[in-house]
Amino acid sequence: MTRPQKDSTPDQAEITDDSAIPDVDGESGVDSETTTGSDHEPAETDPGSDTEEGSSTSGLGGTIRDRVESQLNEKDSTTSVFANKDLVHPDTIIDANRIVGRDEQLDRIIELLLPAVKGGRQDNILQFGPSGTGKSLIINATAEEVATLCENRGVDFGVIRINCQRISSEDKAVYAMLQDVSEKTGAEVGIKKQGTATSDKYDRLYEIVNERFEAILFILDEIDYLTGNSNDDEPDYSRLLYQLSRATAEGDIEGRSAVAALTNDTQLIQKLDGRTASSFNPDTVSYTH
């Protein structure tokens, strides 16, 4: 396996906290606030709609959980979706009327993530389109619901998410992912942020993943910002995608792994190194205003 060169000056990495679905202020067709649990506020309905909180909407036909459960039931009609239905309440998830006009993208993301529930292989995903079209909200909301279904079925499914907008290098991105999985699992980061080779950061990341999860999804938001040194032949996002997409094949991750990359750059796939494009080989989901 090709290992990245040592980066002797990694800086502070910034991580997006995904303990809740991220705020997407200003996004067209998406509410700027999404809350969960007991703090959930009634969602605004479309003009002329008489739907009540927690009800299905004409635009999407129910909550994201409704759609995930519907697809899963279609594929596995003989198996109960929830081990304990008392754990599932509509007011703990995003109502469908928070996402307007994204039926096709939402159903496609659900279809691509569902194999994790039944122990199948997930494909890599590339979501692209302008800012404000709901890319982040849909992938994060769906991943949360899939994680809940996996937990109820006894599948250890993890989601590691970072936002690359203020992360300029592969080294910083790997450490950001290491911090994220450490916070979610309670495992010690175990290595220093500075003065540690990037390859050692990958090794520690994979070690925690192998200890805690049967399947893992890496969500890399705003990945086009991860350019690295402009003098390099290959942008850092290309190197990162290569390493993560090869992790299971190379034996670094013992379970199943997949990568979901989000970008505003519709030409990103053409900018990848040839070996990265071949290894990543994502299913693409496009968004337009």
Short mmCIF file of C-alpha atoms in Angstrom, two decimals:
data_model
loop_
_atom_site.label_atom_id
_atom_site.label_comp_id
_atom_site.label_asym_id
_atom_site.label_seq_id
_atom_site.Cartn_x
_atom_site.Cartn_y
_atom_site.Cartn_z
CA MET A 1 0.00 0.00 0.00
CA THR A 2 1.36 3.40 -0.88
CA ARG A 3 1.81 5.54 2.21
CA PRO A 4 1.79 9.36 2.31
CA GLN A 5 5.04 11.19 3.07
CA LYS A 6 5.58 12.57 6.51
CA ASP A 7 4.17 16.02 7.09
CA SER A 8 6.28 17.64 9.76
CA THR A 9 4.10 20.69 10.24
CA PRO A 10 0.47 19.66 10.55
CA ASP A 11 -1.66 22.45 12.02
CA GLN A 12 -4.85 22.54 14.01
CA ALA A 13 -7.60 20.55 12.28
CA GLU A 14 -11.15 21.78 12.45
CA ILE A 15 -13.89 19.19 12.70
CA THR A 16 -17.57 19.54 12.09
CA ASP A 17 -19.49 18.19 15.08
CA ASP A 18 -22.02 15.73 13.71
CA SER A 19 -23.70 14.85 16.95
CA ALA A 20 -26.58 16.69 15.30
CA ILE A 21 -27.49 17.31 11.69
CA PRO A 22 -25.50 20.38 10.58
CA ASP A 23 -26.98 23.82 10.14
CA VAL A 24 -27.24 24.72 6.48
CA ASP A 25 -28.02 28.42 6.61
CA GLY A 26 -29.00 29.90 3.32
CA GLU A 27 -29.51 26.61 1.53
CA SER A 28 -32.33 26.67 -0.99
CA GLY A 29 -35.07 24.21 -0.14
CA VAL A 30 -33.62 23.44 3.33
CA ASP A 31 -34.51 24.91 6.70
CA SER A 32 -31.63 26.69 8.41
CA GLU A 33 -32.24 24.86 11.70
CA THR A 34 -32.73 21.18 12.33
CA THR A 35 -33.11 19.93 15.88
CA THR A 36 -33.52 16.53 17.41
CA GLY A 37 -34.88 14.96 20.59
CA SER A 38 -37.02 16.85 23.08
CA ASP A 39 -35.96 20.22 21.72
CA HIS A 40 -37.59 19.57 18.34
CA GLU A 41 -39.66 22.49 17.15
CA PRO A 42 -42.61 22.15 14.75
CA ALA A 43 -41.46 22.29 11.15
CA GLU A 44 -42.84 24.97 8.90
CA THR A 45 -45.17 23.67 6.26
CA ASP A 46 -45.46 24.75 2.67
CA PRO A 47 -48.01 27.43 1.85
CA GLY A 48 -51.47 25.89 1.61
CA SER A 49 -50.42 22.71 3.38
CA ASP A 50 -52.52 21.49 6.30
CA THR A 51 -50.00 18.89 7.49
CA GLU A 52 -49.29 18.70 11.20
CA GLU A 53 -46.01 18.12 12.96
CA GLY A 54 -44.75 14.56 12.35
CA SER A 55 -47.18 14.02 9.49
CA SER A 56 -46.30 12.97 5.98
CA THR A 57 -46.04 15.71 3.40
CA SER A 58 -47.16 15.67 -0.18
CA GLY A 59 -43.64 16.56 -1.32
CA LEU A 60 -41.82 13.54 0.12
CA GLY A 61 -44.50 11.29 1.59
CA GLY A 62 -43.14 11.23 5.16
CA THR A 63 -40.00 11.58 7.19
CA ILE A 64 -36.60 10.38 6.09
CA ARG A 65 -37.02 7.47 8.46
CA ASP A 66 -40.29 6.58 6.72
CA ARG A 67 -38.48 6.45 3.40
CA VAL A 68 -35.56 4.43 4.76
CA GLU A 69 -37.94 1.96 6.37
CA SER A 70 -40.01 1.74 3.19
CA GLN A 71 -37.00 0.88 1.03
CA LEU A 72 -35.74 -1.63 3.56
CA ASN A 73 -39.14 -3.32 3.78
CA GLU A 74 -39.25 -3.60 0.00
CA LYS A 75 -35.90 -5.39 0.02
CA ASP A 76 -36.54 -7.47 3.13
CA SER A 77 -40.28 -7.88 3.64
CA THR A 78 -39.91 -10.81 6.02
CA THR A 79 -37.67 -9.11 8.57
CA SER A 80 -38.72 -6.50 11.12
CA VAL A 81 -36.84 -3.23 10.67
CA PHE A 82 -36.73 -2.28 14.32
CA ALA A 83 -35.66 -4.48 17.22
CA ASN A 84 -37.46 -2.10 19.57
CA LYS A 85 -40.05 0.16 17.98
CA ASP A 86 -40.33 2.19 21.19
CA LEU A 87 -36.93 3.64 20.33
CA VAL A 88 -38.29 5.24 17.17
CA HIS A 89 -40.27 8.48 17.39
CA PRO A 90 -41.01 10.89 14.51
CA ASP A 91 -40.10 13.93 16.59
CA THR A 92 -36.50 12.77 16.94
CA ILE A 93 -35.66 13.01 13.26
CA ILE A 94 -35.85 15.50 10.45
CA ASP A 95 -39.33 15.92 9.05
CA ALA A 96 -39.58 15.48 5.30
CA ASN A 97 -41.01 18.96 4.85
CA ARG A 98 -37.63 20.30 5.89
CA ILE A 99 -36.28 19.11 2.53
CA VAL A 100 -38.14 20.33 -0.52
CA GLY A 101 -37.80 19.04 -4.07
CA ARG A 102 -35.08 16.44 -3.43
CA ASP A 103 -37.04 13.19 -3.79
CA GLU A 104 -34.70 11.70 -6.38
CA GLN A 105 -31.49 12.51 -4.50
CA LEU A 106 -32.87 11.41 -1.14
CA ASP A 107 -34.10 8.06 -2.42
CA ARG A 108 -30.80 7.44 -4.21
CA ILE A 109 -28.74 8.14 -1.08
CA ILE A 110 -31.00 5.83 0.94
CA GLU A 111 -30.55 3.11 -1.67
CA LEU A 112 -26.76 3.47 -1.57
CA LEU A 113 -26.48 3.39 2.24
CA LEU A 114 -29.01 0.63 3.00
CA PRO A 115 -26.65 -2.32 2.31
CA ALA A 116 -24.92 -1.51 5.61
CA VAL A 117 -28.08 -2.56 7.49
CA LYS A 118 -27.99 -6.08 6.04
CA GLY A 119 -24.22 -6.53 6.14
CA GLY A 120 -23.70 -5.81 2.46
CA ARG A 121 -21.05 -3.81 0.66
CA GLN A 122 -21.65 -0.09 0.27
CA ASP A 123 -20.52 1.75 -2.83
CA ASN A 124 -18.59 5.01 -2.68
CA ILE A 125 -20.61 8.18 -3.33
CA LEU A 126 -19.83 11.52 -4.95
CA GLN A 127 -22.42 14.23 -4.40
CA PHE A 128 -21.90 17.38 -6.43
CA GLY A 129 -23.76 20.57 -7.15
CA PRO A 130 -23.99 24.23 -6.09
CA SER A 131 -24.07 25.39 -2.49
CA GLY A 132 -27.52 25.53 -1.00
CA THR A 133 -28.94 22.41 -2.64
CA GLY A 134 -29.11 20.10 0.40
CA LYS A 135 -26.13 17.80 -0.18
CA SER A 136 -24.90 17.86 3.42
CA LEU A 137 -28.32 17.64 5.01
CA ILE A 138 -29.45 14.64 2.98
CA ILE A 139 -26.30 12.53 3.44
CA ASN A 140 -26.04 13.26 7.16
CA ALA A 141 -29.74 12.76 7.92
CA THR A 142 -29.83 9.49 5.97
CA ALA A 143 -26.60 8.22 7.55
CA GLU A 144 -28.08 8.91 10.98
CA GLU A 145 -31.19 6.89 10.19
CA VAL A 146 -29.17 4.02 8.73
CA ALA A 147 -26.98 4.02 11.84
CA THR A 148 -30.12 3.70 14.01
CA LEU A 149 -31.38 0.79 11.92
CA CYS A 150 -27.98 -0.89 12.16
CA GLU A 151 -27.90 -0.47 15.93
CA ASN A 152 -31.35 -2.04 16.27
CA ARG A 153 -30.17 -4.98 14.17
CA GLY A 154 -26.95 -5.43 16.14
CA VAL A 155 -24.70 -4.08 13.39
CA ASP A 156 -21.83 -1.84 14.52
CA PHE A 157 -22.00 0.86 11.85
CA GLY A 158 -20.00 4.07 12.29
CA VAL A 159 -20.00 7.42 10.55
CA ILE A 160 -16.91 9.64 10.52
CA ARG A 161 -17.56 13.11 9.17
CA ILE A 162 -15.30 16.10 8.57
CA ASN A 163 -15.72 19.39 6.76
CA CYS A 164 -12.65 20.15 4.66
CA GLN A 165 -13.39 23.84 4.13
CA ARG A 166 -10.74 24.94 6.64
CA ILE A 167 -8.52 21.88 6.35
CA SER A 168 -5.82 22.47 3.79
CA SER A 169 -3.94 19.17 3.72
CA GLU A 170 -4.33 15.41 3.75
CA ASP A 171 -2.42 15.22 7.04
CA LYS A 172 -4.84 17.59 8.76
CA ALA A 173 -7.82 15.75 7.32
CA VAL A 174 -6.63 12.39 8.67
CA TYR A 175 -6.07 13.86 12.11
CA ALA A 176 -9.51 15.49 11.99
CA MET A 177 -11.07 12.11 11.26
CA LEU A 178 -9.03 10.58 14.08
CA GLN A 179 -10.35 13.21 16.48
CA ASP A 180 -13.91 12.66 15.30
CA VAL A 181 -13.87 8.88 15.77
CA SER A 182 -12.11 9.32 19.12
CA GLU A 183 -14.85 11.63 20.37
CA LYS A 184 -17.60 9.29 19.19
CA THR A 185 -16.12 6.11 20.62
CA GLY A 186 -14.32 7.40 23.70
CA ALA A 187 -11.04 5.96 22.44
CA GLU A 188 -7.83 7.90 23.04
CA VAL A 189 -6.41 9.73 20.04
CA GLY A 190 -3.12 8.23 21.12
CA ILE A 191 -0.76 10.23 18.92
CA LYS A 192 0.41 13.83 18.68
CA LYS A 193 -1.03 16.22 16.15
CA GLN A 194 2.37 17.64 15.27
CA GLY A 195 5.55 15.74 14.60
CA THR A 196 3.70 12.53 13.70
CA ALA A 197 3.87 11.01 10.24
CA THR A 198 0.63 11.02 8.24
CA SER A 199 0.96 7.27 7.80
CA ASP A 200 0.94 6.82 11.58
CA LYS A 201 -2.25 8.89 11.78
CA TYR A 202 -3.88 6.62 9.21
CA ASP A 203 -2.77 3.57 11.20
CA ARG A 204 -4.28 4.90 14.42
CA LEU A 205 -7.51 5.85 12.64
CA TYR A 206 -7.85 2.37 11.19
CA GLU A 207 -7.00 0.78 14.54
CA ILE A 208 -9.92 2.52 16.27
CA VAL A 209 -12.27 1.72 13.39
CA ASN A 210 -11.32 -1.97 13.52
CA GLU A 211 -11.85 -2.09 17.28
CA ARG A 212 -15.30 -0.48 17.21
CA PHE A 213 -17.08 -1.01 13.88
CA GLU A 214 -18.11 -3.70 11.45
CA ALA A 215 -18.78 -1.08 8.80
CA ILE A 216 -17.74 2.55 8.46
CA LEU A 217 -18.80 5.48 6.30
CA PHE A 218 -16.41 8.40 5.80
CA ILE A 219 -18.25 11.62 4.90
CA LEU A 220 -15.92 14.26 3.43
CA ASP A 221 -17.83 17.52 3.06
CA GLU A 222 -16.46 20.34 0.87
CA ILE A 223 -13.66 18.03 -0.24
CA ASP A 224 -12.62 20.33 -3.08
CA TYR A 225 -11.07 22.68 -0.48
CA LEU A 226 -8.50 20.01 0.39
CA THR A 227 -5.97 21.09 -2.22
CA GLY A 228 -2.69 20.86 -0.32
CA ASN A 229 0.51 22.31 -1.79
CA SER A 230 -0.11 23.90 -5.18
CA ASN A 231 3.29 22.64 -6.34
CA ASP A 232 2.30 18.99 -5.89
CA ASP A 233 1.41 16.95 -8.95
CA GLU A 234 -1.68 15.56 -7.24
CA PRO A 235 -4.14 17.48 -5.01
CA ASP A 236 -4.46 16.26 -1.45
CA TYR A 237 -8.12 15.34 -1.87
CA SER A 238 -7.06 12.86 -4.53
CA ARG A 239 -4.53 11.23 -2.19
CA LEU A 240 -7.06 11.09 0.64
CA LEU A 241 -9.72 9.48 -1.53
CA TYR A 242 -7.19 6.91 -2.75
CA GLN A 243 -6.15 5.91 0.75
CA LEU A 244 -9.69 5.64 2.13
CA SER A 245 -11.17 3.89 -0.88
CA ARG A 246 -8.37 1.28 -0.79
CA ALA A 247 -8.40 0.74 2.99
CA THR A 248 -10.54 -2.40 2.98
CA ALA A 249 -8.93 -3.91 -0.10
CA GLU A 250 -5.48 -3.37 1.43
CA GLY A 251 -6.54 -4.94 4.72
CA ASP A 252 -6.11 -1.76 6.76
CA ILE A 253 -9.83 -1.76 7.57
CA GLU A 254 -11.02 -5.25 8.44
CA GLY A 255 -14.73 -4.59 7.95
CA ARG A 256 -16.67 -2.84 5.22
CA SER A 257 -15.93 0.78 4.38
CA ALA A 258 -17.23 3.42 2.00
CA VAL A 259 -16.52 7.07 1.25
CA ALA A 260 -19.07 9.80 0.54
CA ALA A 261 -17.46 12.93 -0.88
CA LEU A 262 -19.38 16.19 -1.24
CA THR A 263 -18.30 19.02 -3.51
CA ASN A 264 -19.48 22.11 -5.36
CA ASP A 265 -17.03 21.29 -8.16
CA THR A 266 -18.86 19.41 -10.89
CA GLN A 267 -15.51 18.57 -12.53
CA LEU A 268 -13.87 17.06 -9.45
CA ILE A 269 -13.88 13.51 -10.77
CA GLN A 270 -11.91 14.63 -13.83
CA LYS A 271 -9.26 16.18 -11.55
CA LEU A 272 -8.49 12.98 -9.69
CA ASP A 273 -5.33 11.02 -10.30
CA GLY A 274 -6.01 8.05 -12.58
CA ARG A 275 -5.43 5.42 -9.91
CA THR A 276 -7.66 7.36 -7.48
CA ALA A 277 -10.49 7.65 -10.00
CA SER A 278 -10.27 3.90 -10.59
CA SER A 279 -10.18 3.01 -6.89
CA PHE A 280 -12.82 5.53 -5.74
CA ASN A 281 -15.17 4.83 -8.71
CA PRO A 282 -18.20 6.42 -7.03
CA ASP A 283 -21.90 6.42 -7.70
CA THR A 284 -22.65 10.06 -8.48
CA VAL A 285 -25.62 12.03 -7.21
CA SER A 286 -26.05 15.48 -8.71
CA TYR A 287 -27.93 18.46 -7.31
CA THR A 288 -29.14 21.58 -9.08
CA HIS A 289 -31.03 24.65 -7.90
#
